[in-house]
Amino acid sequence: NAGVMQNPRHLVRRRGQEARLRCSPMKGHSHVYWYRQLPEEGLKFMVYLQKENIIDESGMPKERFSAEFPKEGPSILRIQQVVRGDSAAYFCASSRVPTTDSSRNTEAFFGQGTRLTVV
Amino acid sequence: GDSVTQMEGPVTLSEEAFLTINCTYTATGYPSLFWYVQYPGEGLQLLLKATKADDKGSNKGFEATYRKETTSFHLEKGSVQVSDSAVYFCALSDPLGSSASKIIFGSGTRLSIRP
């Protein structure tokens, strides 16, 4: 059972270009979370998605950032017109049950991340 | 809202020393608590977890006890190894709290072990 797969591992974009980050959750997982990690900082929540639905996007910047998790295929985090401040590691996690599940079996598994560098 | 506060790093210890990394939390509900570890250039791996008060999570010699009265979940290891060098994150998941639908992380503590 493969873990959470993210690609690419490293992505370099010039200012103004678009960045597309992909995340394939673990088999059987339908809940996906995206986090951003700035250098020497912790993980900041961005967005939580289930298949075809955005459940919580309270951590997403209002402009230039979008996320989707289609019925078929990976979840995509899209950053338009990238700026230097977008340089960070972006991590995806998946879980079998949502973190709101009262069974308390809410373990999330993380991918290895995509390191975005904007030059 | 829900939050996690953990000991600032970096923490540098000699091999075989005793380790404690402090973590306290605030939550509006009754959260599950986690420690994740991030090795250089890697993603996060779940190290241990506890889902109710007085539970002790343990793995690879690390332990943490869920203390509801002090809202703490301190990470301990009796004898650290060079291979334990990593960044450690305390986290919570609060299904009935203000941060439901996400896992909230502390800022991380970088641990370096000298041979």
PDB file of C-alpha atoms in Angstrom:
ATOM      1  CA  ASN A   1       0.000   0.000   0.000  1.00  0.00           C
ATOM      2  CA  ALA A   2       1.825   3.066  -1.218  1.00  0.00           C
ATOM      3  CA  GLY A   3       1.852   6.075   1.021  1.00  0.00           C
ATOM      4  CA  VAL A   4       0.783   9.586   0.153  1.00  0.00           C
ATOM      5  CA  MET A   5       2.479  10.528  -3.101  1.00  0.00           C
ATOM      6  CA  GLN A   6       3.332  14.097  -3.948  1.00  0.00           C
ATOM      7  CA  ASN A   7       4.918  15.369  -7.113  1.00  0.00           C
ATOM      8  CA  PRO A   8       7.025  16.990  -8.088  1.00  0.00           C
ATOM      9  CA  ARG A   9       9.400  16.827  -5.117  1.00  0.00           C
ATOM     10  CA  HIS A  10      11.061  20.051  -6.207  1.00  0.00           C
ATOM     11  CA  LEU A  11       9.586  22.793  -8.369  1.00  0.00           C
ATOM     12  CA  VAL A  12      11.248  25.987  -9.549  1.00  0.00           C
ATOM     13  CA  ARG A  13       9.122  28.757 -11.005  1.00  0.00           C
ATOM     14  CA  ARG A  14       9.843  32.308 -12.099  1.00  0.00           C
ATOM     15  CA  ARG A  15       7.804  35.117 -10.629  1.00  0.00           C
ATOM     16  CA  GLY A  16       4.468  35.373 -12.404  1.00  0.00           C
ATOM     17  CA  GLN A  17       4.310  31.740 -13.511  1.00  0.00           C
ATOM     18  CA  GLU A  18       1.856  29.139 -12.287  1.00  0.00           C
ATOM     19  CA  ALA A  19       2.698  26.274  -9.939  1.00  0.00           C
ATOM     20  CA  ARG A  20       0.679  23.062  -9.850  1.00  0.00           C
ATOM     21  CA  LEU A  21       1.307  20.640  -7.014  1.00  0.00           C
ATOM     22  CA  ARG A  22      -0.177  17.146  -7.047  1.00  0.00           C
ATOM     23  CA  CYS A  23      -1.122  14.818  -4.238  1.00  0.00           C
ATOM     24  CA  SER A  24      -2.353  11.245  -4.494  1.00  0.00           C
ATOM     25  CA  PRO A  25      -3.762  10.097  -1.152  1.00  0.00           C
ATOM     26  CA  MET A  26      -3.280   6.653   0.288  1.00  0.00           C
ATOM     27  CA  LYS A  27      -5.550   3.966  -1.077  1.00  0.00           C
ATOM     28  CA  GLY A  28      -8.905   4.097   0.636  1.00  0.00           C
ATOM     29  CA  HIS A  29      -8.441   7.649   1.882  1.00  0.00           C
ATOM     30  CA  SER A  30     -10.923  10.246   0.701  1.00  0.00           C
ATOM     31  CA  HIS A  31      -9.868  13.139   2.944  1.00  0.00           C
ATOM     32  CA  VAL A  32      -6.988  15.370   1.876  1.00  0.00           C
ATOM     33  CA  TYR A  33      -5.313  18.244   3.707  1.00  0.00           C
ATOM     34  CA  TRP A  34      -2.759  20.731   2.400  1.00  0.00           C
ATOM     35  CA  TYR A  35      -0.232  22.460   4.645  1.00  0.00           C
ATOM     36  CA  ARG A  36       2.487  25.008   3.981  1.00  0.00           C
ATOM     37  CA  GLN A  37       5.800  25.060   5.807  1.00  0.00           C
ATOM     38  CA  LEU A  38       7.973  28.147   5.581  1.00  0.00           C
ATOM     39  CA  PRO A  39      11.694  27.717   6.316  1.00  0.00           C
ATOM     40  CA  GLU A  40      12.343  27.074  10.015  1.00  0.00           C
ATOM     41  CA  GLU A  41       8.628  27.282  10.806  1.00  0.00           C
ATOM     42  CA  GLY A  42       5.809  24.912  11.633  1.00  0.00           C
ATOM     43  CA  LEU A  43       3.046  23.688   9.379  1.00  0.00           C
ATOM     44  CA  LYS A  44       0.205  26.031   8.596  1.00  0.00           C
ATOM     45  CA  PHE A  45      -3.131  24.560   7.540  1.00  0.00           C
ATOM     46  CA  MET A  46      -4.339  25.682   4.131  1.00  0.00           C
ATOM     47  CA  VAL A  47      -7.298  23.594   2.979  1.00  0.00           C
ATOM     48  CA  TYR A  48      -9.237  20.398   3.660  1.00  0.00           C
ATOM     49  CA  LEU A  49     -10.990  18.575   0.843  1.00  0.00           C
ATOM     50  CA  GLN A  50     -13.081  15.504   0.330  1.00  0.00           C
ATOM     51  CA  LYS A  51     -13.782  14.077  -3.087  1.00  0.00           C
ATOM     52  CA  GLU A  52     -15.130  16.941  -5.249  1.00  0.00           C
ATOM     53  CA  ASN A  53     -15.744  19.160  -2.205  1.00  0.00           C
ATOM     54  CA  ILE A  54     -13.810  21.835  -0.365  1.00  0.00           C
ATOM     55  CA  ILE A  55     -14.718  21.453   3.303  1.00  0.00           C
ATOM     56  CA  ASP A  56     -12.508  24.071   4.929  1.00  0.00           C
ATOM     57  CA  GLU A  57     -10.347  26.590   3.111  1.00  0.00           C
ATOM     58  CA  SER A  58      -9.853  28.952   6.022  1.00  0.00           C
ATOM     59  CA  GLY A  59      -6.059  28.811   5.668  1.00  0.00           C
ATOM     60  CA  MET A  60      -5.923  29.553   1.954  1.00  0.00           C
ATOM     61  CA  PRO A  61      -4.884  33.016   0.794  1.00  0.00           C
ATOM     62  CA  LYS A  62      -7.866  34.686  -0.830  1.00  0.00           C
ATOM     63  CA  GLU A  63      -6.101  35.362  -4.103  1.00  0.00           C
ATOM     64  CA  ARG A  64      -3.980  33.276  -6.475  1.00  0.00           C
ATOM     65  CA  PHE A  65      -4.401  29.997  -4.548  1.00  0.00           C
ATOM     66  CA  SER A  66      -6.920  27.279  -5.348  1.00  0.00           C
ATOM     67  CA  ALA A  67      -7.328  23.583  -4.627  1.00  0.00           C
ATOM     68  CA  GLU A  68      -9.371  20.754  -6.013  1.00  0.00           C
ATOM     69  CA  PHE A  69      -9.863  17.056  -5.413  1.00  0.00           C
ATOM     70  CA  PRO A  70     -11.706  15.635  -8.400  1.00  0.00           C
ATOM     71  CA  LYS A  71     -13.646  12.390  -8.466  1.00  0.00           C
ATOM     72  CA  GLU A  72     -10.837  10.798 -10.432  1.00  0.00           C
ATOM     73  CA  GLY A  73      -7.173  11.671 -10.080  1.00  0.00           C
ATOM     74  CA  PRO A  74      -5.014  13.459  -7.559  1.00  0.00           C
ATOM     75  CA  SER A  75      -5.703  16.538  -5.524  1.00  0.00           C
ATOM     76  CA  ILE A  76      -4.179  19.665  -7.065  1.00  0.00           C
ATOM     77  CA  LEU A  77      -2.958  22.783  -5.291  1.00  0.00           C
ATOM     78  CA  ARG A  78      -2.625  25.589  -7.810  1.00  0.00           C
ATOM     79  CA  ILE A  79      -0.776  28.847  -7.268  1.00  0.00           C
ATOM     80  CA  GLN A  80      -1.161  31.469  -9.963  1.00  0.00           C
ATOM     81  CA  GLN A  81       1.288  34.319 -10.601  1.00  0.00           C
ATOM     82  CA  VAL A  82       3.744  33.073  -8.013  1.00  0.00           C
ATOM     83  CA  VAL A  83       5.777  35.519  -5.931  1.00  0.00           C
ATOM     84  CA  ARG A  84       8.981  34.991  -3.941  1.00  0.00           C
ATOM     85  CA  GLY A  85       6.978  34.739  -0.717  1.00  0.00           C
ATOM     86  CA  ASP A  86       5.303  31.590  -2.025  1.00  0.00           C
ATOM     87  CA  SER A  87       8.611  29.727  -1.729  1.00  0.00           C
ATOM     88  CA  ALA A  88       7.985  27.012   0.843  1.00  0.00           C
ATOM     89  CA  ALA A  89       7.456  23.306   1.308  1.00  0.00           C
ATOM     90  CA  TYR A  90       3.894  22.225   0.633  1.00  0.00           C
ATOM     91  CA  PHE A  91       2.751  19.050   2.329  1.00  0.00           C
ATOM     92  CA  CYS A  92      -0.287  16.971   1.619  1.00  0.00           C
ATOM     93  CA  ALA A  93      -1.833  14.575   4.117  1.00  0.00           C
ATOM     94  CA  SER A  94      -4.657  12.091   3.818  1.00  0.00           C
ATOM     95  CA  SER A  95      -6.853  10.239   6.256  1.00  0.00           C
ATOM     96  CA  ARG A  96      -9.382   7.461   6.084  1.00  0.00           C
ATOM     97  CA  VAL A  97     -11.812   9.236   8.356  1.00  0.00           C
ATOM     98  CA  PRO A  98     -12.174  12.976   8.773  1.00  0.00           C
ATOM     99  CA  THR A  99     -10.601  14.762  11.711  1.00  0.00           C
ATOM    100  CA  THR A 100     -14.164  15.525  12.789  1.00  0.00           C
ATOM    101  CA  ASP A 101     -14.861  11.827  13.313  1.00  0.00           C
ATOM    102  CA  SER A 102     -15.823  11.175  16.893  1.00  0.00           C
ATOM    103  CA  SER A 103     -14.254   7.715  16.860  1.00  0.00           C
ATOM    104  CA  ARG A 104     -10.969   9.548  17.432  1.00  0.00           C
ATOM    105  CA  ASN A 105      -9.220   7.406  14.861  1.00  0.00           C
ATOM    106  CA  THR A 106      -8.128  10.454  12.932  1.00  0.00           C
ATOM    107  CA  GLU A 107      -4.540   9.639  12.051  1.00  0.00           C
ATOM    108  CA  ALA A 108      -3.296  11.560   9.035  1.00  0.00           C
ATOM    109  CA  PHE A 109      -0.465  10.347   6.806  1.00  0.00           C
ATOM    110  CA  PHE A 110       1.826  12.839   5.149  1.00  0.00           C
ATOM    111  CA  GLY A 111       3.569  12.894   1.817  1.00  0.00           C
ATOM    112  CA  GLN A 112       7.203  13.924   1.399  1.00  0.00           C
ATOM    113  CA  GLY A 113       6.237  17.368   0.238  1.00  0.00           C
ATOM    114  CA  THR A 114       6.866  19.601  -2.749  1.00  0.00           C
ATOM    115  CA  ARG A 115       9.536  22.219  -2.281  1.00  0.00           C
ATOM    116  CA  LEU A 116       8.613  25.261  -4.330  1.00  0.00           C
ATOM    117  CA  THR A 117      11.264  27.828  -5.117  1.00  0.00           C
ATOM    118  CA  VAL A 118      10.277  31.049  -6.825  1.00  0.00           C
ATOM    119  CA  VAL A 119      13.135  32.846  -8.538  1.00  0.00           C
TER     120      VAL A 119
ATOM    121  CA  GLY B   1      -9.374  28.944  19.013  1.00  0.00           C
ATOM    122  CA  ASP B   2      -7.406  25.728  19.371  1.00  0.00           C
ATOM    123  CA  SER B   3      -3.627  26.025  19.514  1.00  0.00           C
ATOM    124  CA  VAL B   4      -0.437  24.159  20.376  1.00  0.00           C
ATOM    125  CA  THR B   5       2.604  25.663  22.067  1.00  0.00           C
ATOM    126  CA  GLN B   6       5.845  23.736  22.196  1.00  0.00           C
ATOM    127  CA  MET B   7       9.330  24.242  23.474  1.00  0.00           C
ATOM    128  CA  GLU B   8      11.463  26.343  21.204  1.00  0.00           C
ATOM    129  CA  GLY B   9      14.602  24.859  19.785  1.00  0.00           C
ATOM    130  CA  PRO B  10      17.100  24.069  18.809  1.00  0.00           C
ATOM    131  CA  VAL B  11      17.795  21.488  21.460  1.00  0.00           C
ATOM    132  CA  THR B  12      21.261  19.935  21.429  1.00  0.00           C
ATOM    133  CA  LEU B  13      22.046  16.888  23.556  1.00  0.00           C
ATOM    134  CA  SER B  14      24.773  14.298  23.827  1.00  0.00           C
ATOM    135  CA  GLU B  15      24.045  10.700  22.889  1.00  0.00           C
ATOM    136  CA  GLU B  16      22.362   8.727  25.694  1.00  0.00           C
ATOM    137  CA  ALA B  17      21.069  11.887  27.387  1.00  0.00           C
ATOM    138  CA  PHE B  18      17.484  12.187  28.641  1.00  0.00           C
ATOM    139  CA  LEU B  19      15.132  14.155  26.417  1.00  0.00           C
ATOM    140  CA  THR B  20      12.072  16.228  27.255  1.00  0.00           C
ATOM    141  CA  ILE B  21      10.275  18.434  24.746  1.00  0.00           C
ATOM    142  CA  ASN B  22       7.428  20.356  26.341  1.00  0.00           C
ATOM    143  CA  CYS B  23       4.050  20.763  24.663  1.00  0.00           C
ATOM    144  CA  THR B  24       0.904  22.432  25.953  1.00  0.00           C
ATOM    145  CA  TYR B  25      -2.381  22.983  24.178  1.00  0.00           C
ATOM    146  CA  THR B  26      -5.589  24.937  24.300  1.00  0.00           C
ATOM    147  CA  ALA B  27      -8.749  23.381  22.934  1.00  0.00           C
ATOM    148  CA  THR B  28     -12.449  24.105  23.104  1.00  0.00           C
ATOM    149  CA  GLY B  29     -13.337  20.424  22.825  1.00  0.00           C
ATOM    150  CA  TYR B  30     -11.648  17.184  23.832  1.00  0.00           C
ATOM    151  CA  PRO B  31      -8.798  16.713  21.393  1.00  0.00           C
ATOM    152  CA  SER B  32      -6.640  13.819  20.322  1.00  0.00           C
ATOM    153  CA  LEU B  33      -2.940  14.611  20.684  1.00  0.00           C
ATOM    154  CA  PHE B  34      -0.031  13.647  18.450  1.00  0.00           C
ATOM    155  CA  TRP B  35       3.717  13.894  18.080  1.00  0.00           C
ATOM    156  CA  TYR B  36       5.057  13.913  14.536  1.00  0.00           C
ATOM    157  CA  VAL B  37       8.731  13.707  13.524  1.00  0.00           C
ATOM    158  CA  GLN B  38      10.307  15.196  10.410  1.00  0.00           C
ATOM    159  CA  TYR B  39      13.709  13.923   9.331  1.00  0.00           C
ATOM    160  CA  PRO B  40      15.823  16.154   7.068  1.00  0.00           C
ATOM    161  CA  GLY B  41      14.312  16.516   3.601  1.00  0.00           C
ATOM    162  CA  GLU B  42      11.351  14.304   4.448  1.00  0.00           C
ATOM    163  CA  GLY B  43       7.679  14.668   5.239  1.00  0.00           C
ATOM    164  CA  LEU B  44       6.095  14.176   8.625  1.00  0.00           C
ATOM    165  CA  GLN B  45       5.738  10.773  10.217  1.00  0.00           C
ATOM    166  CA  LEU B  46       3.408  10.047  13.100  1.00  0.00           C
ATOM    167  CA  LEU B  47       5.556   9.144  16.110  1.00  0.00           C
ATOM    168  CA  LEU B  48       2.860   8.525  18.720  1.00  0.00           C
ATOM    169  CA  LYS B  49      -0.614   9.577  19.738  1.00  0.00           C
ATOM    170  CA  ALA B  50      -3.062   9.598  22.656  1.00  0.00           C
ATOM    171  CA  THR B  51      -6.812  10.023  22.393  1.00  0.00           C
ATOM    172  CA  LYS B  52      -7.991  10.450  25.977  1.00  0.00           C
ATOM    173  CA  ALA B  53      -6.832  11.715  29.327  1.00  0.00           C
ATOM    174  CA  ASP B  54      -4.061   9.727  31.040  1.00  0.00           C
ATOM    175  CA  ASP B  55      -3.364   7.703  27.886  1.00  0.00           C
ATOM    176  CA  LYS B  56       0.330   7.168  27.218  1.00  0.00           C
ATOM    177  CA  GLY B  57       1.494   7.015  23.636  1.00  0.00           C
ATOM    178  CA  SER B  58       4.816   5.296  22.973  1.00  0.00           C
ATOM    179  CA  ASN B  59       6.994   4.349  20.014  1.00  0.00           C
ATOM    180  CA  LYS B  60      10.722   3.842  19.357  1.00  0.00           C
ATOM    181  CA  GLY B  61      11.530   4.589  23.004  1.00  0.00           C
ATOM    182  CA  PHE B  62       9.614   7.876  22.978  1.00  0.00           C
ATOM    183  CA  GLU B  63       6.682   8.423  25.334  1.00  0.00           C
ATOM    184  CA  ALA B  64       4.104  11.124  25.988  1.00  0.00           C
ATOM    185  CA  THR B  65       1.203  11.163  28.451  1.00  0.00           C
ATOM    186  CA  TYR B  66      -2.044  13.058  27.852  1.00  0.00           C
ATOM    187  CA  ARG B  67      -2.485  15.293  30.903  1.00  0.00           C
ATOM    188  CA  LYS B  68      -5.852  16.981  30.820  1.00  0.00           C
ATOM    189  CA  GLU B  69      -5.388  18.780  34.129  1.00  0.00           C
ATOM    190  CA  THR B  70      -2.273  20.572  32.883  1.00  0.00           C
ATOM    191  CA  THR B  71      -3.270  20.526  29.171  1.00  0.00           C
ATOM    192  CA  SER B  72       0.118  19.035  28.344  1.00  0.00           C
ATOM    193  CA  PHE B  73       1.591  16.282  26.199  1.00  0.00           C
ATOM    194  CA  HIS B  74       5.350  16.382  26.842  1.00  0.00           C
ATOM    195  CA  LEU B  75       7.602  14.119  24.762  1.00  0.00           C
ATOM    196  CA  GLU B  76      10.276  12.112  26.609  1.00  0.00           C
ATOM    197  CA  LYS B  77      12.980   9.602  25.797  1.00  0.00           C
ATOM    198  CA  GLY B  78      15.331   8.051  28.303  1.00  0.00           C
ATOM    199  CA  SER B  79      18.400   7.722  26.088  1.00  0.00           C
ATOM    200  CA  VAL B  80      18.619   9.545  22.782  1.00  0.00           C
ATOM    201  CA  GLN B  81      20.617   8.426  19.753  1.00  0.00           C
ATOM    202  CA  VAL B  82      22.222  10.362  16.905  1.00  0.00           C
ATOM    203  CA  SER B  83      19.515   8.955  14.624  1.00  0.00           C
ATOM    204  CA  ASP B  84      16.877  10.817  16.670  1.00  0.00           C
ATOM    205  CA  SER B  85      18.109  14.125  15.248  1.00  0.00           C
ATOM    206  CA  ALA B  86      15.057  15.629  13.554  1.00  0.00           C
ATOM    207  CA  VAL B  87      12.315  18.217  14.009  1.00  0.00           C
ATOM    208  CA  TYR B  88       9.492  17.193  16.344  1.00  0.00           C
ATOM    209  CA  PHE B  89       5.975  18.597  16.073  1.00  0.00           C
ATOM    210  CA  CYS B  90       3.261  18.425  18.685  1.00  0.00           C
ATOM    211  CA  ALA B  91      -0.255  18.485  17.215  1.00  0.00           C
ATOM    212  CA  LEU B  92      -3.912  18.162  18.072  1.00  0.00           C
ATOM    213  CA  SER B  93      -7.123  17.165  16.368  1.00  0.00           C
ATOM    214  CA  ASP B  94     -10.301  18.454  17.964  1.00  0.00           C
ATOM    215  CA  PRO B  95     -13.412  17.060  16.270  1.00  0.00           C
ATOM    216  CA  LEU B  96     -15.821  19.121  18.310  1.00  0.00           C
ATOM    217  CA  GLY B  97     -13.739  22.247  18.721  1.00  0.00           C
ATOM    218  CA  SER B  98     -13.333  25.448  16.818  1.00  0.00           C
ATOM    219  CA  SER B  99     -10.657  23.921  14.613  1.00  0.00           C
ATOM    220  CA  ALA B 100     -12.599  20.830  13.590  1.00  0.00           C
ATOM    221  CA  SER B 101     -11.593  19.482  10.160  1.00  0.00           C
ATOM    222  CA  LYS B 102      -7.881  20.155  10.576  1.00  0.00           C
ATOM    223  CA  ILE B 103      -4.854  19.071  12.561  1.00  0.00           C
ATOM    224  CA  ILE B 104      -3.231  21.984  14.386  1.00  0.00           C
ATOM    225  CA  PHE B 105       0.568  21.892  14.700  1.00  0.00           C
ATOM    226  CA  GLY B 106       3.020  23.508  17.038  1.00  0.00           C
ATOM    227  CA  SER B 107       5.961  25.382  15.565  1.00  0.00           C
ATOM    228  CA  GLY B 108       8.326  22.415  15.869  1.00  0.00           C
ATOM    229  CA  THR B 109      11.432  21.747  17.945  1.00  0.00           C
ATOM    230  CA  ARG B 110      14.686  20.928  16.191  1.00  0.00           C
ATOM    231  CA  LEU B 111      16.659  18.265  18.047  1.00  0.00           C
ATOM    232  CA  SER B 112      20.359  17.636  17.386  1.00  0.00           C
ATOM    233  CA  ILE B 113      22.199  14.771  19.060  1.00  0.00           C
ATOM    234  CA  ARG B 114      26.013  14.846  19.358  1.00  0.00           C
ATOM    235  CA  PRO B 115      27.882  11.533  19.153  1.00  0.00           C
TER     236      PRO B 115
END
